[in-house]
mmCIF file of C-alpha atoms in Angstrom:
data_model
loop_
_atom_site.group_PDB
_atom_site.id
_atom_site.type_symbol
_atom_site.label_atom_id
_atom_site.label_comp_id
_atom_site.label_asym_id
_atom_site.label_seq_id
_atom_site.Cartn_x
_atom_site.Cartn_y
_atom_site.Cartn_z
ATOM 1 C CA UNK A 1 102.319 107.019 131.976
ATOM 2 C CA UNK A 2 101.832 104.337 134.583
ATOM 3 C CA UNK A 3 101.879 100.633 133.252
ATOM 4 C CA UNK A 4 101.562 99.111 137.059
ATOM 5 C CA UNK A 5 105.658 98.273 137.271
ATOM 6 C CA UNK A 6 108.241 99.371 138.978
ATOM 7 C CA UNK A 7 109.790 101.867 136.526
ATOM 8 C CA UNK A 8 106.571 104.006 135.704
ATOM 9 C CA UNK A 9 105.766 103.865 139.263
ATOM 10 C CA UNK A 10 109.076 105.286 140.523
ATOM 11 C CA UNK A 11 108.377 108.136 137.644
ATOM 12 C CA UNK A 12 105.170 109.156 139.358
ATOM 13 C CA UNK A 13 106.766 109.215 142.687
ATOM 14 C CA UNK A 14 109.848 111.689 140.979
ATOM 15 C CA UNK A 15 107.077 113.985 139.814
ATOM 16 C CA UNK A 16 104.984 113.898 142.742
ATOM 17 C CA UNK A 17 108.109 114.343 144.922
ATOM 18 C CA UNK A 18 109.434 117.244 142.476
ATOM 19 C CA UNK A 19 106.256 119.332 143.130
ATOM 20 C CA UNK A 20 104.393 118.697 139.673
ATOM 21 C CA UNK A 21 100.853 118.282 139.533
ATOM 22 C CA UNK A 22 100.844 114.975 138.503
ATOM 23 C CA UNK A 23 98.204 112.563 137.098
ATOM 24 C CA UNK A 24 98.700 109.066 136.518
ATOM 25 C CA UNK A 25 97.248 107.533 133.375
ATOM 26 C CA UNK A 26 97.115 103.712 132.915
ATOM 27 C CA UNK A 27 96.144 102.292 129.529
ATOM 28 C CA UNK A 28 94.066 98.769 129.490
ATOM 29 C CA UNK A 29 95.327 97.469 126.471
ATOM 30 C CA UNK A 30 93.968 93.647 126.558
ATOM 31 C CA UNK A 31 92.526 91.261 128.952
ATOM 32 C CA UNK A 32 93.072 87.746 128.064
ATOM 33 C CA UNK A 33 92.125 85.926 131.369
ATOM 34 C CA UNK A 34 95.246 83.856 132.471
ATOM 35 C CA UNK A 35 97.804 86.460 130.550
ATOM 36 C CA UNK A 36 96.136 89.236 132.775
ATOM 37 C CA UNK A 37 97.030 87.540 136.024
ATOM 38 C CA UNK A 38 100.618 85.880 135.287
ATOM 39 C CA UNK A 39 103.744 87.232 136.525
ATOM 40 C CA UNK A 40 105.488 89.501 134.224
ATOM 41 C CA UNK A 41 102.654 90.685 132.283
ATOM 42 C CA UNK A 42 101.733 94.449 131.986
ATOM 43 C CA UNK A 43 98.894 96.460 130.872
ATOM 44 C CA UNK A 44 96.002 94.210 131.943
ATOM 45 C CA UNK A 45 94.035 93.317 135.268
ATOM 46 C CA UNK A 46 96.647 93.135 138.248
ATOM 47 C CA UNK A 47 98.773 95.709 136.491
ATOM 48 C CA UNK A 48 95.853 98.105 136.615
ATOM 49 C CA UNK A 49 95.224 97.515 140.373
ATOM 50 C CA UNK A 50 98.944 98.029 141.064
ATOM 51 C CA UNK A 51 99.024 101.430 139.306
ATOM 52 C CA UNK A 52 95.960 102.575 141.171
ATOM 53 C CA UNK A 53 97.556 101.239 144.288
ATOM 54 C CA UNK A 54 100.616 103.737 143.903
ATOM 55 C CA UNK A 55 98.650 106.709 142.814
ATOM 56 C CA UNK A 56 96.552 106.380 146.103
ATOM 57 C CA UNK A 57 99.855 106.031 147.861
ATOM 58 C CA UNK A 58 101.050 109.377 146.462
ATOM 59 C CA UNK A 59 97.718 110.887 146.406
ATOM 60 C CA UNK A 60 97.494 111.650 142.542
ATOM 61 C CA UNK A 61 94.724 111.458 140.409
ATOM 62 C CA UNK A 62 94.521 107.845 138.369
ATOM 63 C CA UNK A 63 92.729 107.510 135.128
ATOM 64 C CA UNK A 64 92.585 104.052 133.134
ATOM 65 C CA UNK A 65 91.993 104.737 129.571
ATOM 66 C CA UNK A 66 90.291 101.771 127.388
ATOM 67 C CA UNK A 67 92.763 101.185 124.368
ATOM 68 C CA UNK A 68 91.984 97.508 123.807
ATOM 69 C CA UNK A 69 90.653 98.000 120.336
ATOM 70 C CA UNK A 70 93.175 100.465 119.343
ATOM 71 C CA UNK A 71 95.873 97.989 120.568
ATOM 72 C CA UNK A 72 94.345 94.997 118.846
ATOM 73 C CA UNK A 73 94.164 97.179 115.163
ATOM 74 C CA UNK A 74 97.689 98.732 115.721
ATOM 75 C CA UNK A 75 99.623 96.346 117.433
ATOM 76 C CA UNK A 76 98.237 92.636 117.594
ATOM 77 C CA UNK A 77 97.001 92.687 114.048
ATOM 78 C CA UNK A 78 100.086 94.176 112.699
ATOM 79 C CA UNK A 79 102.095 91.664 114.511
ATOM 80 C CA UNK A 80 100.099 88.817 113.004
ATOM 81 C CA UNK A 81 100.132 90.326 109.397
ATOM 82 C CA UNK A 82 104.026 90.639 109.707
ATOM 83 C CA UNK A 83 104.374 86.729 110.261
ATOM 84 C CA UNK A 84 101.907 86.043 107.393
ATOM 85 C CA UNK A 85 104.190 87.983 105.272
ATOM 86 C CA UNK A 86 107.347 85.872 106.410
ATOM 87 C CA UNK A 87 108.586 88.906 108.575
ATOM 88 C CA UNK A 88 109.609 88.770 112.146
ATOM 89 C CA UNK A 89 108.075 91.987 113.985
ATOM 90 C CA UNK A 90 108.906 94.169 116.939
ATOM 91 C CA UNK A 91 105.742 94.804 118.725
ATOM 92 C CA UNK A 92 107.149 97.121 121.148
ATOM 93 C CA UNK A 93 108.239 99.433 118.257
ATOM 94 C CA UNK A 94 104.658 99.756 117.117
ATOM 95 C CA UNK A 95 102.873 100.002 120.443
ATOM 96 C CA UNK A 96 105.320 103.204 121.222
ATOM 97 C CA UNK A 97 104.677 104.349 117.993
ATOM 98 C CA UNK A 98 101.089 104.477 117.792
ATOM 99 C CA UNK A 99 98.996 103.528 121.253
ATOM 100 C CA UNK A 100 101.640 105.285 123.855
ATOM 101 C CA UNK A 101 103.606 108.371 121.725
ATOM 102 C CA UNK A 102 100.532 109.067 119.326
ATOM 103 C CA UNK A 103 97.035 108.481 121.331
ATOM 104 C CA UNK A 104 98.686 108.710 124.951
ATOM 105 C CA UNK A 105 100.387 112.076 123.960
ATOM 106 C CA UNK A 106 97.110 113.399 122.331
ATOM 107 C CA UNK A 107 95.269 112.441 125.580
ATOM 108 C CA UNK A 108 97.892 114.249 127.846
ATOM 109 C CA UNK A 109 97.586 117.404 125.670
ATOM 110 C CA UNK A 110 93.890 117.469 125.943
ATOM 111 C CA UNK A 111 94.118 117.221 129.660
ATOM 112 C CA UNK A 112 96.394 120.155 129.608
ATOM 113 C CA UNK A 113 99.606 118.530 130.687
ATOM 114 C CA UNK A 114 103.108 120.312 129.893
ATOM 115 C CA UNK A 115 104.779 116.864 129.567
ATOM 116 C CA UNK A 116 104.444 113.002 129.179
ATOM 117 C CA UNK A 117 106.707 111.127 131.548
ATOM 118 C CA UNK A 118 107.402 107.405 130.966
ATOM 119 C CA UNK A 119 109.506 104.894 132.969
ATOM 120 C CA UNK A 120 111.867 104.127 129.592
ATOM 121 C CA UNK A 121 115.580 103.864 130.250
ATOM 122 C CA UNK A 122 116.310 106.278 127.465
ATOM 123 C CA UNK A 123 117.580 109.735 128.207
ATOM 124 C CA UNK A 124 116.260 113.296 126.534
ATOM 125 C CA UNK A 125 118.868 115.806 126.496
ATOM 126 C CA UNK A 126 118.143 119.281 124.866
ATOM 127 C CA UNK A 127 120.317 120.292 121.720
ATOM 128 C CA UNK A 128 120.358 123.163 119.676
ATOM 129 C CA UNK A 129 117.438 121.961 117.385
ATOM 130 C CA UNK A 130 115.488 120.689 120.377
ATOM 131 C CA UNK A 131 115.261 117.290 122.268
ATOM 132 C CA UNK A 132 117.667 114.857 121.128
ATOM 133 C CA UNK A 133 117.570 111.168 122.228
ATOM 134 C CA UNK A 134 120.296 109.264 123.823
ATOM 135 C CA UNK A 135 121.056 105.808 125.011
ATOM 136 C CA UNK A 136 119.890 104.979 128.947
ATOM 137 C CA UNK A 137 122.993 105.184 131.091
ATOM 138 C CA UNK A 138 122.635 101.740 132.027
ATOM 139 C CA UNK A 139 123.631 99.516 128.750
ATOM 140 C CA UNK A 140 121.760 96.401 130.377
ATOM 141 C CA UNK A 141 118.278 98.568 130.445
ATOM 142 C CA UNK A 142 118.624 100.767 127.606
ATOM 143 C CA UNK A 143 115.257 100.449 125.614
ATOM 144 C CA UNK A 144 116.241 103.339 122.792
ATOM 145 C CA UNK A 145 116.256 100.507 120.017
ATOM 146 C CA UNK A 146 112.296 100.521 120.438
ATOM 147 C CA UNK A 147 112.037 104.045 120.248
ATOM 148 C CA UNK A 148 113.195 104.979 116.984
ATOM 149 C CA UNK A 149 109.976 105.952 115.545
ATOM 150 C CA UNK A 150 109.757 108.815 117.854
ATOM 151 C CA UNK A 151 108.866 111.815 115.676
ATOM 152 C CA UNK A 152 110.718 115.323 116.976
ATOM 153 C CA UNK A 153 107.562 116.644 117.988
ATOM 154 C CA UNK A 154 106.889 113.999 120.456
ATOM 155 C CA UNK A 155 110.512 114.296 121.807
ATOM 156 C CA UNK A 156 110.026 117.527 122.504
ATOM 157 C CA UNK A 157 107.074 116.600 124.693
ATOM 158 C CA UNK A 158 108.245 113.553 126.298
ATOM 159 C CA UNK A 159 110.285 112.929 129.357
ATOM 160 C CA UNK A 160 112.223 109.862 130.618
ATOM 161 C CA UNK A 161 113.431 110.583 134.282
ATOM 162 C CA UNK A 162 114.879 106.721 134.648
ATOM 163 C CA UNK A 163 117.416 107.525 131.650
ATOM 164 C CA UNK A 164 120.492 108.256 133.675
ATOM 165 C CA UNK A 165 119.628 105.558 136.532
ATOM 166 C CA UNK A 166 120.506 101.832 136.814
ATOM 167 C CA UNK A 167 117.626 99.595 137.360
ATOM 168 C CA UNK A 168 118.640 98.707 140.847
ATOM 169 C CA UNK A 169 118.830 102.297 141.790
ATOM 170 C CA UNK A 170 114.992 102.496 140.489
ATOM 171 C CA UNK A 171 114.187 99.748 142.827
ATOM 172 C CA UNK A 172 115.936 101.525 145.881
ATOM 173 C CA UNK A 173 113.789 104.576 145.049
ATOM 174 C CA UNK A 174 110.815 102.522 144.904
ATOM 175 C CA UNK A 175 111.544 101.359 148.369
ATOM 176 C CA UNK A 176 112.258 104.830 149.688
ATOM 177 C CA UNK A 177 108.945 106.128 148.352
ATOM 178 C CA UNK A 178 107.079 103.034 149.753
ATOM 179 C CA UNK A 179 105.454 101.824 146.890
ATOM 180 C CA UNK A 180 104.132 98.291 146.837
ATOM 181 C CA UNK A 181 105.716 97.276 143.237
ATOM 182 C CA UNK A 182 109.109 97.856 144.613
ATOM 183 C CA UNK A 183 109.965 94.189 144.294
ATOM 184 C CA UNK A 184 107.650 93.424 141.328
ATOM 185 C CA UNK A 185 109.211 91.366 138.726
ATOM 186 C CA UNK A 186 109.984 93.041 135.353
ATOM 187 C CA UNK A 187 107.831 91.732 132.248
ATOM 188 C CA UNK A 188 109.974 89.666 130.218
ATOM 189 C CA UNK A 189 107.918 88.425 127.202
ATOM 190 C CA UNK A 190 105.766 90.086 124.582
ATOM 191 C CA UNK A 191 102.837 91.511 126.805
ATOM 192 C CA UNK A 192 100.145 90.047 124.782
ATOM 193 C CA UNK A 193 101.714 86.475 124.153
ATOM 194 C CA UNK A 194 101.326 84.394 127.473
ATOM 195 C CA UNK A 195 103.896 82.316 128.427
ATOM 196 C CA UNK A 196 105.778 83.307 125.324
ATOM 197 C CA UNK A 197 104.094 81.508 122.712
ATOM 198 C CA UNK A 198 103.742 83.621 120.039
ATOM 199 C CA UNK A 199 102.717 81.112 117.691
ATOM 200 C CA UNK A 200 99.664 80.209 119.448
ATOM 201 C CA UNK A 201 98.789 83.938 119.417
ATOM 202 C CA UNK A 202 99.106 84.331 115.821
ATOM 203 C CA UNK A 203 97.180 80.847 114.878
ATOM 204 C CA UNK A 204 94.235 82.100 116.875
ATOM 205 C CA UNK A 205 93.697 85.067 114.821
ATOM 206 C CA UNK A 206 95.057 83.716 111.816
ATOM 207 C CA UNK A 207 94.362 79.775 111.714
ATOM 208 C CA UNK A 208 95.191 79.485 108.028
ATOM 209 C CA UNK A 209 98.712 80.190 108.832
ATOM 210 C CA UNK A 210 99.453 76.798 110.776
ATOM 211 C CA UNK A 211 99.527 75.352 107.054
ATOM 212 C CA UNK A 212 102.464 72.908 106.531
ATOM 213 C CA UNK A 213 104.789 73.391 103.888
ATOM 214 C CA UNK A 214 108.275 72.469 102.500
ATOM 215 C CA UNK A 215 111.399 73.437 103.802
ATOM 216 C CA UNK A 216 113.868 73.828 101.102
ATOM 217 C CA UNK A 217 117.546 74.539 100.255
ATOM 218 C CA UNK A 218 118.906 77.623 98.066
ATOM 219 C CA UNK A 219 118.438 76.004 95.120
ATOM 220 C CA UNK A 220 114.581 74.711 95.898
ATOM 221 C CA UNK A 221 115.628 71.347 96.618
ATOM 222 C CA UNK A 222 112.954 70.017 99.184
ATOM 223 C CA UNK A 223 114.916 68.945 102.628
ATOM 224 C CA UNK A 224 111.722 68.705 104.737
ATOM 225 C CA UNK A 225 108.456 69.954 106.241
ATOM 226 C CA UNK A 226 107.197 72.774 108.750
ATOM 227 C CA UNK A 227 104.039 73.383 110.431
ATOM 228 C CA UNK A 228 103.580 76.991 109.103
ATOM 229 C CA UNK A 229 106.129 79.924 108.428
ATOM 230 C CA UNK A 230 105.086 82.084 111.270
ATOM 231 C CA UNK A 231 107.112 79.603 113.487
ATOM 232 C CA UNK A 232 110.518 80.639 111.816
ATOM 233 C CA UNK A 233 112.499 83.647 111.571
ATOM 234 C CA UNK A 234 115.737 84.229 109.638
ATOM 235 C CA UNK A 235 118.812 83.334 111.381
ATOM 236 C CA UNK A 236 116.946 80.700 113.193
ATOM 237 C CA UNK A 237 118.202 76.948 113.651
ATOM 238 C CA UNK A 238 116.029 75.163 116.238
ATOM 239 C CA UNK A 239 113.060 73.641 115.122
ATOM 240 C CA UNK A 240 114.038 72.954 111.255
ATOM 241 C CA UNK A 241 114.844 69.368 112.398
ATOM 242 C CA UNK A 242 116.756 68.423 109.234
ATOM 243 C CA UNK A 243 119.019 65.399 109.814
ATOM 244 C CA UNK A 244 121.745 64.137 107.766
ATOM 245 C CA UNK A 245 122.899 67.224 106.416
ATOM 246 C CA UNK A 246 126.696 67.918 105.805
ATOM 247 C CA UNK A 247 126.849 70.928 108.136
ATOM 248 C CA UNK A 248 124.419 72.601 110.111
ATOM 249 C CA UNK A 249 121.340 74.477 108.509
ATOM 250 C CA UNK A 250 119.763 77.889 109.106
ATOM 251 C CA UNK A 251 116.691 79.382 108.200
ATOM 252 C CA UNK A 252 118.173 81.936 105.352
ATOM 253 C CA UNK A 253 114.942 83.100 104.045
ATOM 254 C CA UNK A 254 111.005 82.731 103.717
ATOM 255 C CA UNK A 255 108.996 82.889 100.872
ATOM 256 C CA UNK A 256 105.527 83.669 101.987
ATOM 257 C CA UNK A 257 103.654 83.319 98.556
ATOM 258 C CA UNK A 258 104.958 79.538 98.074
ATOM 259 C CA UNK A 259 104.646 79.099 102.101
ATOM 260 C CA UNK A 260 108.404 77.612 102.048
ATOM 261 C CA UNK A 261 111.187 77.938 104.659
ATOM 262 C CA UNK A 262 114.576 78.236 102.758
ATOM 263 C CA UNK A 263 117.630 76.746 104.676
ATOM 264 C CA UNK A 264 121.076 77.139 103.933
ATOM 265 C CA UNK A 265 124.675 77.271 105.767
ATOM 266 C CA UNK A 266 125.546 80.066 107.873
ATOM 267 C CA UNK A 267 127.874 82.034 105.344
ATOM 268 C CA UNK A 268 124.363 82.402 103.491
ATOM 269 C CA UNK A 269 123.253 84.485 106.413
ATOM 270 C CA UNK A 270 125.928 86.932 105.569
ATOM 271 C CA UNK A 271 124.103 90.424 104.664
ATOM 272 C CA UNK A 272 125.915 93.512 103.113
ATOM 273 C CA UNK A 273 123.031 96.015 103.300
ATOM 274 C CA UNK A 274 119.604 96.412 104.346
ATOM 275 C CA UNK A 275 117.041 98.720 103.006
ATOM 276 C CA UNK A 276 115.033 100.707 105.481
ATOM 277 C CA UNK A 277 111.132 101.186 105.152
ATOM 278 C CA UNK A 278 109.699 104.263 107.361
ATOM 279 C CA UNK A 279 112.945 105.697 107.747
ATOM 280 C CA UNK A 280 112.716 108.463 110.889
ATOM 281 C CA UNK A 281 115.666 110.518 111.248
ATOM 282 C CA UNK A 282 116.174 112.272 114.337
ATOM 283 C CA UNK A 283 119.665 113.614 113.907
ATOM 284 C CA UNK A 284 122.444 114.268 111.404
ATOM 285 C CA UNK A 285 123.862 110.986 110.160
ATOM 286 C CA UNK A 286 127.170 112.284 108.901
ATOM 287 C CA UNK A 287 129.254 111.421 111.956
ATOM 288 C CA UNK A 288 130.592 107.909 112.040
ATOM 289 C CA UNK A 289 127.437 105.839 112.472
ATOM 290 C CA UNK A 290 127.306 102.423 114.593
ATOM 291 C CA UNK A 291 123.908 100.167 114.216
ATOM 292 C CA UNK A 292 121.948 97.523 115.962
ATOM 293 C CA UNK A 293 119.866 94.961 113.780
ATOM 294 C CA UNK A 294 118.421 93.620 116.604
ATOM 295 C CA UNK A 295 117.739 94.929 120.316
ATOM 296 C CA UNK A 296 120.403 92.280 121.956
ATOM 297 C CA UNK A 297 122.733 92.877 118.799
ATOM 298 C CA UNK A 298 126.178 94.627 119.419
ATOM 299 C CA UNK A 299 126.917 97.748 117.771
ATOM 300 C CA UNK A 300 128.165 97.497 114.363
ATOM 301 C CA UNK A 301 129.584 100.113 111.750
ATOM 302 C CA UNK A 302 127.647 101.371 109.091
ATOM 303 C CA UNK A 303 126.726 103.912 106.595
ATOM 304 C CA UNK A 304 123.576 105.295 105.627
ATOM 305 C CA UNK A 305 122.699 106.300 101.818
ATOM 306 C CA UNK A 306 119.248 107.023 100.992
ATOM 307 C CA UNK A 307 116.904 104.118 102.520
ATOM 308 C CA UNK A 308 119.833 101.606 102.453
ATOM 309 C CA UNK A 309 121.994 101.036 105.217
ATOM 310 C CA UNK A 310 125.528 99.572 104.294
ATOM 311 C CA UNK A 311 127.656 97.537 106.650
ATOM 312 C CA UNK A 312 131.412 97.901 107.267
ATOM 313 C CA UNK A 313 131.372 93.919 107.988
ATOM 314 C CA UNK A 314 128.974 91.168 107.263
ATOM 315 C CA UNK A 315 126.080 90.975 109.505
ATOM 316 C CA UNK A 316 124.545 87.709 110.251
ATOM 317 C CA UNK A 317 120.943 86.661 111.186
ATOM 318 C CA UNK A 318 119.492 90.076 109.840
ATOM 319 C CA UNK A 319 115.782 89.611 109.474
ATOM 320 C CA UNK A 320 113.089 91.606 107.400
ATOM 321 C CA UNK A 321 110.692 93.102 109.966
ATOM 322 C CA UNK A 322 113.136 93.603 112.426
ATOM 323 C CA UNK A 323 114.648 97.356 113.153
ATOM 324 C CA UNK A 324 117.938 98.482 112.322
ATOM 325 C CA UNK A 325 118.729 101.757 114.806
ATOM 326 C CA UNK A 326 121.555 104.200 114.073
ATOM 327 C CA UNK A 327 123.662 106.182 116.760
ATOM 328 C CA UNK A 328 126.225 108.651 116.444
ATOM 329 C CA UNK A 329 127.900 108.127 119.927
ATOM 330 C CA UNK A 330 125.021 107.859 122.200
ATOM 331 C CA UNK A 331 122.763 109.871 120.049
ATOM 332 C CA UNK A 332 119.946 107.795 118.227
ATOM 333 C CA UNK A 333 119.706 110.041 115.145
ATOM 334 C CA UNK A 334 117.915 107.528 112.611
ATOM 335 C CA UNK A 335 115.985 104.031 112.395
ATOM 336 C CA UNK A 336 113.399 102.038 109.997
ATOM 337 C CA UNK A 337 112.147 98.674 109.409
ATOM 338 C CA UNK A 338 114.316 96.293 107.548
ATOM 339 C CA UNK A 339 112.440 95.121 104.763
ATOM 340 C CA UNK A 340 115.018 93.974 102.193
ATOM 341 C CA UNK A 341 118.925 92.664 102.424
ATOM 342 C CA UNK A 342 121.788 91.984 99.953
ATOM 343 C CA UNK A 343 123.617 89.112 100.463
ATOM 344 C CA UNK A 344 127.315 89.760 101.191
ATOM 345 C CA UNK A 345 128.224 86.967 98.783
ATOM 346 C CA UNK A 346 126.761 88.839 96.154
ATOM 347 C CA UNK A 347 129.074 91.954 96.791
ATOM 348 C CA UNK A 348 132.321 89.758 97.188
#
């Protein structure tokens, strides 16, 4: 899988150098004018050209597959609908779940490939029951959080050659292979959101969401006004613009049906448990679980009972729509989308 970035380009070079009969596949996911040309984007105009240049350098076949419609339906529309429901989505999870690890794997199998290689910084290790998904060796680059929805069948077919490397080592390999993308910047934002302005993307598809509404406290008292619930996420403080309050206020909830943003003190963000939708188990969860509730959040101890995740200590800023991913040691054993939470105060 060649996105046109340094990571997937190095993977292609590694496969070719190892004597594999490698074929490069690039998915064209969108083409949004300036978004296709801006530095740090992926899967658009300039990136397709970079992937083609790398394939030519290596002397391997390269194909571009138009997935714009599928990407729009599976990722962008889901992204917008999540905000309409007052949730905070993780579009990279949906992209991996659908376009990359469903459609692209199916394409690879149709081509007769024995495996699909990607540039993700995760490790796939062979275990007694098949492939196991482990965190990448470089903590700063580990991408396992975004792959919690990977199935066992997909994992058995996937390979992640960069999982044991640090990013600096990958760039050194790109230099050694003579790849034109060796110094190319990493993508930083959501790939289909130019300049990071996700609200503008949401409003371009659902203009009705840019409707003003009330900001209320937990008792329902009106504190102020907002310009659309999609501009807020649980745990957020900036943007509320509520002056004259006795203490700092945060977004503690979003009532999509009423179009209200609910504000409260930081202690109201404390969560004791979260219910997971689409729970995917990739390993036994009977060991000591450590959980991430955001991609950059520290690991926290928890236990999994049915589809409820119970935290050993209250967690803050847990936003419905985000993923919770559980590990035993470095192995990813389960994950799901948080759709409901239990306040810690209610269990005190």
